[in-house]
PDB file of C-alpha atoms in Angstrom:
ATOM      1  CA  UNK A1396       0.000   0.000   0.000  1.00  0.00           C
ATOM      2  CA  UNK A1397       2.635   2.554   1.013  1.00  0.00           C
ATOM      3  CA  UNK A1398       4.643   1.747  -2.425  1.00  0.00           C
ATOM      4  CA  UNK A1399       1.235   2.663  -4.619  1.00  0.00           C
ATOM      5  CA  UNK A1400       0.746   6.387  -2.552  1.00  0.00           C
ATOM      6  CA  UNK A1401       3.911   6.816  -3.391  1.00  0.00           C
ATOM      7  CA  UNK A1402       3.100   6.216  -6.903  1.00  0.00           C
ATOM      8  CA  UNK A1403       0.109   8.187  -6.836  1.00  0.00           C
ATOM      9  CA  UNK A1404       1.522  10.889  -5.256  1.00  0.00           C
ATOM     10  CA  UNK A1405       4.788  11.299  -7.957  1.00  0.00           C
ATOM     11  CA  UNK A1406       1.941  11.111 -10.527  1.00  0.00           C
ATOM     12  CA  UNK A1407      -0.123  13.952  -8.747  1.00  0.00           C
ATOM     13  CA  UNK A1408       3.189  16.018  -8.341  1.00  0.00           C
ATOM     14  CA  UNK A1409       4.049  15.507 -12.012  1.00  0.00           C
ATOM     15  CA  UNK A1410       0.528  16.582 -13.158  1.00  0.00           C
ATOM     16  CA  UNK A1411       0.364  19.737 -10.842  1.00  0.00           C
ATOM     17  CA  UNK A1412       3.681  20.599 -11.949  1.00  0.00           C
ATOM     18  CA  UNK A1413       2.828  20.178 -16.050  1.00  0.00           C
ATOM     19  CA  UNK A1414      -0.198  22.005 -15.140  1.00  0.00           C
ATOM     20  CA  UNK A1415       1.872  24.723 -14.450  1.00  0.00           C
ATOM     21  CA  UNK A1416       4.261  25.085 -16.313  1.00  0.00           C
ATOM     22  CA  UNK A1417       2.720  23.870 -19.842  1.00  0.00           C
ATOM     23  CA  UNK A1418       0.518  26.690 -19.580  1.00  0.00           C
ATOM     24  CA  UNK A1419      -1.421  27.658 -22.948  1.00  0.00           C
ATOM     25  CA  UNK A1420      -1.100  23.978 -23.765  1.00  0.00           C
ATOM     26  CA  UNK A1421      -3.592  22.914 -21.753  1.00  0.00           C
ATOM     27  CA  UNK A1422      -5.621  25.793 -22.967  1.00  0.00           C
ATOM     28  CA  UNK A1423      -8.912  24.860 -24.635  1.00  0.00           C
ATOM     29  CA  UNK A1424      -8.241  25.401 -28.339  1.00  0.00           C
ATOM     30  CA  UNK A1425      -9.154  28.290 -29.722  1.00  0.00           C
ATOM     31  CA  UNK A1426     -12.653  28.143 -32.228  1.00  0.00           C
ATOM     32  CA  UNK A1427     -12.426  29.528 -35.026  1.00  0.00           C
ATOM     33  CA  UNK A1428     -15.250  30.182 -37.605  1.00  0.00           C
ATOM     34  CA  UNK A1429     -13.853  29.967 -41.431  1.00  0.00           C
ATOM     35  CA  UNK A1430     -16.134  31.482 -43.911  1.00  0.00           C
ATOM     36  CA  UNK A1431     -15.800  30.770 -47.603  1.00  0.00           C
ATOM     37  CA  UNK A1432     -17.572  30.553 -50.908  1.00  0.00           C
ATOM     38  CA  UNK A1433     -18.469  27.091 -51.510  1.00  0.00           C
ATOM     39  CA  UNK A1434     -16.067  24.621 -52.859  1.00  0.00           C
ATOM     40  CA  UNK A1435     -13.392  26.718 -52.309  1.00  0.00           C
ATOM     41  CA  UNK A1436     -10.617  23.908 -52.036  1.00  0.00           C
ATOM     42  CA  UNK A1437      -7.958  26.115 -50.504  1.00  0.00           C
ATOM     43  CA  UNK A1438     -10.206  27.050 -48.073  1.00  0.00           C
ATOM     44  CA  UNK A1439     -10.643  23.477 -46.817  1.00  0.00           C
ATOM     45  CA  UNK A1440      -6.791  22.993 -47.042  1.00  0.00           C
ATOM     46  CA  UNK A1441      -6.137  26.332 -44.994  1.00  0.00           C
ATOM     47  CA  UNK A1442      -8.613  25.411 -42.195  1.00  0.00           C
ATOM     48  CA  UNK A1443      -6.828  21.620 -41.977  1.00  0.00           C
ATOM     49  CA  UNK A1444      -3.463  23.787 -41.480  1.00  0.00           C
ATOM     50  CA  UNK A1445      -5.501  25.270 -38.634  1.00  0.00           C
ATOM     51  CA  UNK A1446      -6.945  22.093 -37.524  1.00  0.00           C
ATOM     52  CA  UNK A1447      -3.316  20.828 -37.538  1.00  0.00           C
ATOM     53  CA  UNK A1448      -2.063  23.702 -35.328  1.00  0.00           C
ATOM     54  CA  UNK A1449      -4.815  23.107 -32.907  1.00  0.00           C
ATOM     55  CA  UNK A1450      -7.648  25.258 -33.416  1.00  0.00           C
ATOM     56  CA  UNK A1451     -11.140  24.428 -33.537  1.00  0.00           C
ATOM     57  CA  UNK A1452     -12.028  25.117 -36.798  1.00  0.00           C
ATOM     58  CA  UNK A1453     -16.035  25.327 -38.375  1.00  0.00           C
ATOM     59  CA  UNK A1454     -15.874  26.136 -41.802  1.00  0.00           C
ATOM     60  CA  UNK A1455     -19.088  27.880 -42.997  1.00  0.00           C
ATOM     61  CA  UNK A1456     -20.182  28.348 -46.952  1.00  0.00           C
ATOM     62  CA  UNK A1457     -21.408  31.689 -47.650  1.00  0.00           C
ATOM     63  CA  UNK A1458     -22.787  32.734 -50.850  1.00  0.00           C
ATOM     64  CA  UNK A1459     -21.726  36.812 -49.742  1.00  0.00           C
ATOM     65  CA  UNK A1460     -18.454  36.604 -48.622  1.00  0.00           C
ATOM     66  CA  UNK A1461     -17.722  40.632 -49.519  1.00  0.00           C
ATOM     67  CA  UNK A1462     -21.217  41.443 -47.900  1.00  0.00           C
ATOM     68  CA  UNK A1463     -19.864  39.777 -45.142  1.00  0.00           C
ATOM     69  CA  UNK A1464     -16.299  41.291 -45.149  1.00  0.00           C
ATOM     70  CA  UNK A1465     -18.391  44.506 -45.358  1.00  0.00           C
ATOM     71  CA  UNK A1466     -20.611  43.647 -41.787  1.00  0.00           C
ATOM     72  CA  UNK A1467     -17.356  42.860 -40.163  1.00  0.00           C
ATOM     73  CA  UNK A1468     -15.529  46.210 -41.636  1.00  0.00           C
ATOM     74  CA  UNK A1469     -12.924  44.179 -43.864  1.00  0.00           C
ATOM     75  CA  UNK A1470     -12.270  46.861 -46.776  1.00  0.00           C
ATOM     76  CA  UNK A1471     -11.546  45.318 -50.072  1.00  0.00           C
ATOM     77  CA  UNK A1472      -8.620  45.956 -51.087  1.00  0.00           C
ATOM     78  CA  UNK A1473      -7.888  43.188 -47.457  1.00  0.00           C
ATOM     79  CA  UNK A1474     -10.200  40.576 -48.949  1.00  0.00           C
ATOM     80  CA  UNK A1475      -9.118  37.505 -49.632  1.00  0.00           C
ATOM     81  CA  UNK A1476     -11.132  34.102 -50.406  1.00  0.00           C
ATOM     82  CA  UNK A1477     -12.197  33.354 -46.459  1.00  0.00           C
ATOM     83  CA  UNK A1478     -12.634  35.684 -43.052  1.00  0.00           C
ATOM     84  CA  UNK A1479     -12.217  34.218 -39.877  1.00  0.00           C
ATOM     85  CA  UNK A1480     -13.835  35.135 -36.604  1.00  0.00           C
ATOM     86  CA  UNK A1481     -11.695  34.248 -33.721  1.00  0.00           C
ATOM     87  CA  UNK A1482     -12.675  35.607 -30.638  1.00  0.00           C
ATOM     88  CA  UNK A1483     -13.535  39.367 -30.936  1.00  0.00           C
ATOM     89  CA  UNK A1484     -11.175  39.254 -34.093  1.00  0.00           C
ATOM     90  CA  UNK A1485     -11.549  38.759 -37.608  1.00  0.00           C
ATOM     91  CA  UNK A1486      -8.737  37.357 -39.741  1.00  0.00           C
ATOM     92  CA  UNK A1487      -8.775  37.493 -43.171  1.00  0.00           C
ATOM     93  CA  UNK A1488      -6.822  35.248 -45.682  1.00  0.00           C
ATOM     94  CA  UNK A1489      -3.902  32.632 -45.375  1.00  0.00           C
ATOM     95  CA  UNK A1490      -2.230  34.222 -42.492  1.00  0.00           C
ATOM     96  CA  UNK A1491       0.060  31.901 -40.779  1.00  0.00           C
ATOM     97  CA  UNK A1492      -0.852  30.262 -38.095  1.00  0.00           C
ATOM     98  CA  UNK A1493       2.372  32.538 -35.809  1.00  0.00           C
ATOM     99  CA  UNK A1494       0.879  35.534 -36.469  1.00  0.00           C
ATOM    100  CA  UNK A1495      -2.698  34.664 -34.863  1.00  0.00           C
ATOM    101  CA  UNK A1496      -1.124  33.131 -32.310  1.00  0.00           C
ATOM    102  CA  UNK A1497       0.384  36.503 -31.636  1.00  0.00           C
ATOM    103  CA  UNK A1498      -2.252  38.310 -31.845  1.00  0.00           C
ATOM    104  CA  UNK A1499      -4.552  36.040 -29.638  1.00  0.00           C
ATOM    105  CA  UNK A1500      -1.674  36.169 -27.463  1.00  0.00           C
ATOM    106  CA  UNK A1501      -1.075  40.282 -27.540  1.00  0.00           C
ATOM    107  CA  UNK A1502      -4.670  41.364 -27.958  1.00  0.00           C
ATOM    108  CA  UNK A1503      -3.725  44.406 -29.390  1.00  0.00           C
ATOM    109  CA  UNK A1504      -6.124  47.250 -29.975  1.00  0.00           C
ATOM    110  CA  UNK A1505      -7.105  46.431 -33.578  1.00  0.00           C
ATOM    111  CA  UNK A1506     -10.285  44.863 -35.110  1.00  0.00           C
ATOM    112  CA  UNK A1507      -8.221  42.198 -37.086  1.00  0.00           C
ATOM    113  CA  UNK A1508      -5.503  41.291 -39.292  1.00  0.00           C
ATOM    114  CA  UNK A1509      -5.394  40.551 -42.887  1.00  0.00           C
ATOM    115  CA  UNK A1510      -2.696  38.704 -45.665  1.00  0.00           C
ATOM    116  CA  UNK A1511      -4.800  40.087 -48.453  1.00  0.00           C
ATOM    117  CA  UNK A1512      -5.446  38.626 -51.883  1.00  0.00           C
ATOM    118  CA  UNK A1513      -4.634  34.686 -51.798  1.00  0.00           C
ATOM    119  CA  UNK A1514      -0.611  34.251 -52.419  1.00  0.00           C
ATOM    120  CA  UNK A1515       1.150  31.147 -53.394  1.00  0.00           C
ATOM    121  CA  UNK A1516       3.782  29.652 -50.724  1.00  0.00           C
ATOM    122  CA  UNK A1517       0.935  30.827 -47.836  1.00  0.00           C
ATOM    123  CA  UNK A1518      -0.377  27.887 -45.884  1.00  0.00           C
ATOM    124  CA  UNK A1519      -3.459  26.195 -47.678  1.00  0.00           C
ATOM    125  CA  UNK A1520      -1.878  27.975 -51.053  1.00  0.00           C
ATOM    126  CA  UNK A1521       0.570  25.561 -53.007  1.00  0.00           C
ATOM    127  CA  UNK A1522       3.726  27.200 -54.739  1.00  0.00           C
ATOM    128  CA  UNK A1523       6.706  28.641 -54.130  1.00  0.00           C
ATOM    129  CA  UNK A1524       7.041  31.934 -52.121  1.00  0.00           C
ATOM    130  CA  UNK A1525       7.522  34.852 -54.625  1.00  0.00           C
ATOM    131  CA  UNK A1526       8.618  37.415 -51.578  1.00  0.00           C
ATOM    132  CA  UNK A1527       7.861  39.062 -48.354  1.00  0.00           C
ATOM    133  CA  UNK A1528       4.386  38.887 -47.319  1.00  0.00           C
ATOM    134  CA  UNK A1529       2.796  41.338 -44.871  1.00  0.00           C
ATOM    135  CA  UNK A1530      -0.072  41.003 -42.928  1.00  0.00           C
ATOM    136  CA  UNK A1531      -2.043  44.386 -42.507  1.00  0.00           C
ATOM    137  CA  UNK A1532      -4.425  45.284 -40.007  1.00  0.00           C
ATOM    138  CA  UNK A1533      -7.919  45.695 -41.090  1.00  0.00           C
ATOM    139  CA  UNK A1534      -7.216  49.706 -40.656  1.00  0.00           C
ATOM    140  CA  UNK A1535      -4.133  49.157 -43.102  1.00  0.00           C
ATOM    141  CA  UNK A1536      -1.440  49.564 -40.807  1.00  0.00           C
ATOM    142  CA  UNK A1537       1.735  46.797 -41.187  1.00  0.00           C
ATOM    143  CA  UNK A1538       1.056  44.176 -38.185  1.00  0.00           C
ATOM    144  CA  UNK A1539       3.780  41.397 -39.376  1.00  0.00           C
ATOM    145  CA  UNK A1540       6.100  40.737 -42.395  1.00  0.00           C
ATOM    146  CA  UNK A1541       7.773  37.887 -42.852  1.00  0.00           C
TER     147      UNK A1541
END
């Protein structure tokens, strides 16, 4: 008996102790609603990047994507072929995963963030990256290049 509380007791030690120091990755994942026009394939391989990385993603078909950019103040020149909500923040486009994590992370003052049009070498876009890519704010300002 005295062997198996000592067992028990390691194993409660070692959870308390990943409990805190694992910290966000215990965290419930973050959900994220994807919406996209319909059959939009690299929609579908964007939100499995997501998936991959942890999030909870629904994706949702909308036949209005701009009039829904437009409700949730996305200009268009910082369309793209999907807008997320996450949290109180909309993300447009194939921004990598990094940069939300950032921004969930840093909560800055901003309404969302944006990698506008749909480049290749972005995740869920096949191709080779052609150059820097910076993610805007939905105000325009530069959030993140890389």
């Amino acid at each position: 008996m005295k062997i198996y509380l000592k067992k028990a007791t390691a194993l409660l030690s070692l959870l308390v102790f990943t409990s805190i120091f694992a910290g966000n990755a215990l965290a419930a994942p973050a959900k994220v609603s994807l919406y996209h026009n319909p059959g939009c394939m690299c929609c579908e391989q964007y939100a499995a990047y997501l998936d991959n990385k942890g999030y909870d993603v629904n994706v949702i078909d909308t036949d209005d994507l701009a009039g829904f950019n437009d409700k949730h103040g996305v200009p268009p020149k910082l369309a793209s072929c999907h807008t997320m909500l996450i949290g109180h923040y909309v993300i447009v486009g194939h921004v990598p995963e990094p940069e939300i994590a950032k921004l969930l992370r840093e909560q800055p003052d901003t309404k969302g963030i944006s990698l506008p049009g749909m480049p290749t070498g972005t995740p869920g876009m096949p191709g080779k990256k052609q150059g820097p890519f910076v993610v805007r704010t939905l105000s325009g300002d530069v959030y993140a290049t890389f």
